[in-house]
C-alpha atoms as a PDB file:
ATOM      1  CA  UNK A   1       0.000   0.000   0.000  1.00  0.00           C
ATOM      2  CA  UNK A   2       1.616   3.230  -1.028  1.00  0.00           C
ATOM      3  CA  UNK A   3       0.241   6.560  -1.667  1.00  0.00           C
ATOM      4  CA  UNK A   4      -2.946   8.306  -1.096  1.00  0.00           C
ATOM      5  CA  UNK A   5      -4.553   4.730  -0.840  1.00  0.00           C
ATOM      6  CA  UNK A   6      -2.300   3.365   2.123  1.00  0.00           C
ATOM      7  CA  UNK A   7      -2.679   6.849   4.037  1.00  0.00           C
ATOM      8  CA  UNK A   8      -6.546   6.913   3.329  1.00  0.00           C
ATOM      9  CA  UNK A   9      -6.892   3.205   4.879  1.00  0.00           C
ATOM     10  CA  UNK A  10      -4.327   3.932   7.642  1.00  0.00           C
ATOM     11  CA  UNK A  11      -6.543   6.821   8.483  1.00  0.00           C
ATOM     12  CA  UNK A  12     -10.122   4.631   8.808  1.00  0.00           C
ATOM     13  CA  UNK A  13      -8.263   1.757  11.000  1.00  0.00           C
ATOM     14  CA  UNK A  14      -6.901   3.910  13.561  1.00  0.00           C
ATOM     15  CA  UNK A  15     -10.457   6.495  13.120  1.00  0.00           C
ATOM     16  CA  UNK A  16     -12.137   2.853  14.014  1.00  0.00           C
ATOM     17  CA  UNK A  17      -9.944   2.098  16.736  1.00  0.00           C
ATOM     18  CA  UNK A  18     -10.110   5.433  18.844  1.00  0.00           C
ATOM     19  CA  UNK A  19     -14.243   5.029  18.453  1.00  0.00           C
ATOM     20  CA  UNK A  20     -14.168   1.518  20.218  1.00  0.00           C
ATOM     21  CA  UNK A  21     -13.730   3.480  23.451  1.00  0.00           C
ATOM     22  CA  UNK A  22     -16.579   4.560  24.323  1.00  0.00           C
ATOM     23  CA  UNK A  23     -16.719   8.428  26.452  1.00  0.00           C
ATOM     24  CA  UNK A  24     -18.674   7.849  30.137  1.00  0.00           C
ATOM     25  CA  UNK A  25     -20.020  11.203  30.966  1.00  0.00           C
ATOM     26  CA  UNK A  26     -18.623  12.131  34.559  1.00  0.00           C
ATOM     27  CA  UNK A  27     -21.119  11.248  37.668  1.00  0.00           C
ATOM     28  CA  UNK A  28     -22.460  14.308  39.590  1.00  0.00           C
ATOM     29  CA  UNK A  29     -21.843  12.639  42.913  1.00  0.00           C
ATOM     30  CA  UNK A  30     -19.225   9.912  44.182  1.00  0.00           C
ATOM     31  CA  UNK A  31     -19.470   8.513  47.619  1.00  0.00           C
ATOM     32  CA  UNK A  32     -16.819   7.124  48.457  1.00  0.00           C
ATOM     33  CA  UNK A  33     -15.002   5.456  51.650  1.00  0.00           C
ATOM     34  CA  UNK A  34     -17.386   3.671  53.190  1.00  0.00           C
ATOM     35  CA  UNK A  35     -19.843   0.953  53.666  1.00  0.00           C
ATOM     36  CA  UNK A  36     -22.841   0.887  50.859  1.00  0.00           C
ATOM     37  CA  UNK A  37     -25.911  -1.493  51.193  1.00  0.00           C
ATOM     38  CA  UNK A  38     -26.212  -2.978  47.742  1.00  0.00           C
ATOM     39  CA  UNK A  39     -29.351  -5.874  48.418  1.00  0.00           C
ATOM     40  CA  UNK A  40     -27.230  -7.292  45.225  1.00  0.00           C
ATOM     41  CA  UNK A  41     -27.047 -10.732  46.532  1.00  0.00           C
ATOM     42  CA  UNK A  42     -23.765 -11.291  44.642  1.00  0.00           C
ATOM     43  CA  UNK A  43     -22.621  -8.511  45.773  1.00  0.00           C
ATOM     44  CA  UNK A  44     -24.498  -6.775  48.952  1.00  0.00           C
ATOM     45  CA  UNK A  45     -21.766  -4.406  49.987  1.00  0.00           C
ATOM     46  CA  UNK A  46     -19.510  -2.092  48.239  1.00  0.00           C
ATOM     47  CA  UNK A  47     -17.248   0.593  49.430  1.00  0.00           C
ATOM     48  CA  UNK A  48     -18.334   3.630  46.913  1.00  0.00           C
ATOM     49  CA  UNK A  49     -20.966   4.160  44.691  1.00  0.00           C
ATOM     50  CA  UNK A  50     -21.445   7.349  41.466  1.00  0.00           C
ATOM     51  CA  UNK A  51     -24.691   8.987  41.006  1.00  0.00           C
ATOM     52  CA  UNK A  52     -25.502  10.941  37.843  1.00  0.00           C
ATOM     53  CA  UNK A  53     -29.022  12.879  38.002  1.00  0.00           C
ATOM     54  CA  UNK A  54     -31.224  10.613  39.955  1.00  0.00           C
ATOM     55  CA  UNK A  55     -29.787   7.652  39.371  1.00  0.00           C
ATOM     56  CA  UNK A  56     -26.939   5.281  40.864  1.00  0.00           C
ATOM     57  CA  UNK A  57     -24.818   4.498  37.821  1.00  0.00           C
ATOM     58  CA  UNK A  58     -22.066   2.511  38.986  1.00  0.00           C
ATOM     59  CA  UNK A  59     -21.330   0.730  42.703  1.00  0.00           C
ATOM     60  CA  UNK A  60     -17.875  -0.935  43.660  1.00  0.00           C
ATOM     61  CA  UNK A  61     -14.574   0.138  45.146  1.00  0.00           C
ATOM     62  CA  UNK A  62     -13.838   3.750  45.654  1.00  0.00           C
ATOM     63  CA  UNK A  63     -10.194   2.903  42.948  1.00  0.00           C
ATOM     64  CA  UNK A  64     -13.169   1.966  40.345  1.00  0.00           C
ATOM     65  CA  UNK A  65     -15.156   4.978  40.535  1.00  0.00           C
ATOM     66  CA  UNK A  66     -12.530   7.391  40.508  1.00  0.00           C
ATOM     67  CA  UNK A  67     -13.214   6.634  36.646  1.00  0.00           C
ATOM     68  CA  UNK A  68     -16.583   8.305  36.683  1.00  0.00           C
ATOM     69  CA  UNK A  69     -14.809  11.675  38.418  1.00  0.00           C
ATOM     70  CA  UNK A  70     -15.236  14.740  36.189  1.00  0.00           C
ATOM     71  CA  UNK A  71     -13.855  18.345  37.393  1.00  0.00           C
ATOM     72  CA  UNK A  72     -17.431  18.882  38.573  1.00  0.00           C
ATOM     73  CA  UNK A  73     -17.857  15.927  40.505  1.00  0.00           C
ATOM     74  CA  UNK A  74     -19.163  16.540  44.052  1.00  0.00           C
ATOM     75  CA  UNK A  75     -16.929  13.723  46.082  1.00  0.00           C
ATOM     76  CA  UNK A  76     -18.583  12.929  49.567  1.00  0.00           C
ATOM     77  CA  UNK A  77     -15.910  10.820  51.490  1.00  0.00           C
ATOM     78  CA  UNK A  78     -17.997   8.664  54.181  1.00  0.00           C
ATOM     79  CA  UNK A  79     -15.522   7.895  56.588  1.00  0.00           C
ATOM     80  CA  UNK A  80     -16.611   4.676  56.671  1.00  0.00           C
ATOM     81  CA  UNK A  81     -19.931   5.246  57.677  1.00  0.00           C
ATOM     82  CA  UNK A  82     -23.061   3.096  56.032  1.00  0.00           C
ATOM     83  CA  UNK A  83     -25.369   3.997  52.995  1.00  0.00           C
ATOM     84  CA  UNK A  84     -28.716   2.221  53.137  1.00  0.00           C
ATOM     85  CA  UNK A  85     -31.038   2.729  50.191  1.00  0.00           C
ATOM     86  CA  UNK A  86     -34.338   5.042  51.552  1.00  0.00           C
ATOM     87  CA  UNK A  87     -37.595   2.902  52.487  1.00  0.00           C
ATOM     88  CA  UNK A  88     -40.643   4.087  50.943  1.00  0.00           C
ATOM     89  CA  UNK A  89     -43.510   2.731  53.151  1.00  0.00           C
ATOM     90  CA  UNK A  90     -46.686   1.785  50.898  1.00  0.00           C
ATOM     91  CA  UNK A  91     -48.878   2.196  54.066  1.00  0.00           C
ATOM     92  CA  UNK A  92     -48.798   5.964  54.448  1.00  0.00           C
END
């Protein structure tokens, strides 16, 4: 491959490669440090969790959601205190 031809097909394979990664918009919130109730029977507790909006988006180690960290990112460190999910009672 040589000329315009090589550089034009060198050009889509790497354009192809860098799209593979997908971009994770940052979550709003991280809490991190601390003890989070999960009622994931594979996994009940977890150490951080990332919330974007109103919704969790991502739960494990506190190492795993630095990922999800943007510039804006409120970071809440727990000091290893526990995060239970909120009870709505259908009785009220």
């Amino acid at each position: 491959m040589t000329g315009s031809r090589g550089a034009s097909l060198l050009f889509a394979m790497l354009f192809m490669a860098g799209c593979s990664t997908a971009v994770v918009p940052p979550a709003d919130v991280i809490l991190s440090g601390g003890k989070v109730f999960t009622a994931d029977p594979a996994r009940p507790w977890v150490e951080a969790l990332a919330i974007r909006g109103e919704n969790i988006v991502a739960a494990g180690s506190t190492a795993e959601m630095e990922r999800l960290r943007g510039v804006s990112t409120r970071v809440i460190d727990l000091r290893g205190r526990v995060v239970v999910p909120g009870i709505k009672d259908a009785h009220l």
